[in-house]
Amino acid sequence: MSAGLQEKLARLGLLAATPSTASAVPPSVVSELPGRECLTCCGPVWMHERRFVPGAAPLPHGTRPLTSVEKALLFRRPPRHGAAVAFDIETTSLASGAGVNAFLVGLGWWHEGVVVVQQWLMRSPLEEEAMLASVLATLQRFTGMLSFCGRGFDIPRFRDRLAMAGRGEQLPVFPHDDLAPLARQMLTGRMKNARLASVEAELLGFRRVHDLPGSECPREWFALQRGQAHRMAAVMEHNAIDVASLFGVEWALFEELQQPRTPATAMLATVAALEAGEMMHAQRAANVADEILAADSAGQVPRGLAEQYRRARQRLHAAC
Amino acid sequence: MVERFLARLKSDPSLASRIAHWHREPAVAGASRPFPASLHPVLAESLKRRGIEDLYSHQAEAFEHVLAGRHTVVATPTASGKSQCYALPILSAMLAAREGRALGRDGSGRLLPAATRPTALFIFPTKALAQDQRAAVNETLAAEERADGGIRDLADAQALAVRGLAPIGAWTYDGDTPPDIRRRLRESGDIIITNPSMLHVAILPNHPRWADFFRRLRYVVIDEVHAQQGVAGASMANVLRRLSRIARHHGSEPVFIGCSATIANARTHFGRLVERDVELVDKSGAPRGERHHVLLNPPVINVPLGLRARAVDEAREVCRHFLKLGLPAIVFGRSRSRVEVLTKYLKDAAASLDLDPATVVGYRGGYLPDLRRRIEAGLRDGSIRMVAATNALELGVDIGSLDAVVMAGYPGSTASYMQQSGRAGRRRGASVTVLVASSLPLDQYVLQTPEHLFGARAGPEVIINPDNLVVATNHLKCAAFELPFRMEESFGSFPHTRAVLHALAVPGGPLFAKEGRTFWMDEAWPAEKVSLDGGSTDNFVVVEMPSGRSLGTVDRPAVMTTLHPQAIYQHQGEQFVITHLDWEGRRAEAEHVQVDYWTDAESRTEVQVLSEDQDAPRGLFRFGCGDVHTTRVATLWKRMRFYTNENVETGPIDLPPEELDTTAFWMALAPEMVDRLRLHDTARAGTLEGAASLLRSVVPALCQQGRSEVRALGLGSHPHFLSPVILLLDTVPGGIGLAEELMARHMALLRCALRVVRHCPCQVGCPACIGTGMARGPEAKRAVLELVSMALAAAEESSGCGPAAGVATIDSSGRIGFAALGAEGEH
Ligand SMILES: [Zn+2]
């Protein structure tokens, strides 16, 4: 380009920053990414697979897949069959829009007592098509989805990417269990915020060490574009733990519901069991709730829950 | 009612003596055509039920163009049924698709499969206009509106229901649309009615969610096309470049349809805006009531100085007649401050006539929205009898019909004149527009050449520069966010697409290039930071103390001359003195005061020439244009007494300078011109400043570049030119095309200027010609006349386009004469 135009752009304040003189990191750094290149029908993409064993962070001892009835009790819906896939993406911005990339997609599932996490990373925007195709192919194996805030964040953004690629229709329409609203309700007053890391700390007693904050992930991917991959591994680690810990949180929330310790959880257990159609569970939970309420009437109960509980008691009474 | 006013106009000697021109547009019968064969029967039935048996000729013409897939601009007068020009063909195509018939071609001439239900995007400049438009579409369909914004069915005949077809949904999409409705209208809306800003910041950046809508997008309607000029026009053109890219990505080539007020270059303007070949429909077949245009020239009250009575005072007197006769009227003032002065005068006038001053209100931009809504409602229900307004009311906001429009000063362009005048007489029957000319050269030019307003090809050209580097670059970023750029992909006709993408795709820049494609690579959301009217995101808020009430906002460049401490800020005819200016906080504090003066400010501008893009030596003159860097600093404030205009006090202003990179047109004089024109000492400054002021003031007769002003400098010497020079500066960062336009038409500019200064009755220079600076006087006026005529002669001779224009003469008694002039003006 002409130096004149470049100068004019700079003078008019149109160039965001002065061009950096940082030398590019040698291409060999890219090979330090964990995983391997995977060839798909739409070209290459980077893939990494990890396994998480119960008893090692982020999965507490005794973590196991919930049965369909247990899931129904936790998520307050009728039981259904089939396996759920945990879903979590990393994006280049917290906003949404055509220019926000989902550069890393992590999927996780139970396999023979361990949690398998597979991650697809597009090392450049040119690999998006291959990444989307691989993720879609893997999703076909499942019948449900598990996420933390996925309904409002991950899925709409992922669907935007598919729509951009003309694959808008290909996302399977899954029943989707989102842990975030559940955790927010059950852990009211016990966490300083409703982020996944806080939930993990409260429920799993697990604190992430050297975790890269999610807000720093976009920057690392931008750096990767310029050949600087040194912290991309940390981004992948962050995402893998996000995915695996969904199963830990799911299990712990269920345990919490089974052994309510606060008035709120006891009330929730009653309401949830009733909505799942499990009358026996509901009656048992109601009894526990009565005991706890008798001992601790001052515990925090989210607004609306007390009323839901009152109506659940009436229905139980009528059923007996 | 109007007749009583017209009779008074003729009989009252003081009014009659002021009439410079009276133009009567007789009632027009109109021309009609039978319903076109492809007009859908449902629409034909609906029209017949309302007593409409045929179409106006221009509606029929537009109908054929639109269905043939030809991009079309309709430029016919206010109230000629413009919206039917696009509503009828578009609805016909939609209804046909409902029945499984393919009707109408897309913008590339393809006949699309009948299975595709076409969609349409209507872009209206404001939210209020969009709301009005939805009502209009529904009226065309004779449809009931549902509470949620959709349309339930078509009329009492329930024609569609009988045919078993789904209804057509016309929805407004703006900042007030609730999220759940947004989702539904994205998925099922047939017609989305929105404004440029929503398109820019909400729809285009989120196009994946609109994929289905864009895939079927067949029609894009743009209203008030003439108002898309200057920065707003350049921005709109770039938003349309983005829209075209996105539509193409989703596989559609829409037909673009524009509606415009009467402007000289509607076809080329719309063609430039949408960057396509367009058809022009400008012969109205609509009948019109009789219309009177009365141009009043205030009397000269000081003959040597050529000073005329002030337009604001004269307009007030005209308005008194309307108040007395009980005729509802709008009086338009040219600036916010003038409207404030008018409001105060008219409230006083109402009180002196024993009328309630509350029936007179002011209306301008910068008022907060709820106050504006209340005024609009008052006009509709009749509780407000007279409004003093800026051109904020000029656009088609629905205020019902009025009999009379008064303009205190020429509004600056033919299109604005016609729009403002169109506020009267929307219904049939006589109406009147009274233009009270001010002493400004442009006003006087219009009075001398009424064909400028009422001629066959009237008015100035609307100019836009979609390739303004600032505007185009900002939108190029937005476009890259919306869709990566492919190798060799263009961005409309922006010539620097590759170069700018390349410049932004550097480490630290927001873009990233790989294998020929360019991607957005940043956390930021570019559309958020790009304002469509340029600069208005940097506003200062004016807060009344101690109440903390917000009075309004002021754009940053205007702050140094309007919000400096001691400045009088006017709001609803009341005065507030600025007590504190917080530059960093973008906030000014004001206290309510009762004073008999307002304030004006002076500023000084320095210009550094960065590049000469064009250079045309013409005899002893050099015309040129190029990039400049300007530094402007406010120097003095002046207190001016109401009614007398007397300068009662001055003081210094101490605020940071405004730096601006822009473009300029210049006319440099060979050093020997100083002797030729006898430009020595003070005469030099007076002449050069006078000529600069004269040239600047006639720019709007040639071209319209929106709200931005033109700044003029006449310098005795300049380090770049090493000679005296006159500069006309664009005030938009990067330049909005003004400099190139003036360079291309500098002869026309000089002809207009010459006409004004030659006809001005003053002897010493006056606001109507060369202005009234310190160094003006008979010498300056003589020299400006000579200077302009010599410059014109030089330009015409070198271009070989005609004889020398003529020579100014000045006799021993100081009277100015003029000999032999060639053709003047371009219109
Ligand atoms: Zn004069």
PDB file of C-alpha atoms in Angstrom, chain A residues 22-26 226-228:
ATOM      1  CA  ALA A  22       7.519  -8.125  18.482  1.00  0.00           C
ATOM      2  CA  SER A  23       9.165 -10.843  16.446  1.00  0.00           C
ATOM      3  CA  ALA A  24       7.043 -13.824  15.592  1.00  0.00           C
ATOM      4  CA  VAL A  25       7.629 -16.946  17.630  1.00  0.00           C
ATOM      5  CA  PRO A  26       8.995 -19.784  15.489  1.00  0.00           C
ATOM      6  CA  ARG A 226       0.527 -14.691  15.345  1.00  0.00           C
ATOM      7  CA  GLY A 227       2.431 -17.851  16.165  1.00  0.00           C
ATOM      8  CA  GLN A 228       2.649 -17.354  19.925  1.00  0.00           C
TER       9      GLN A 228
END
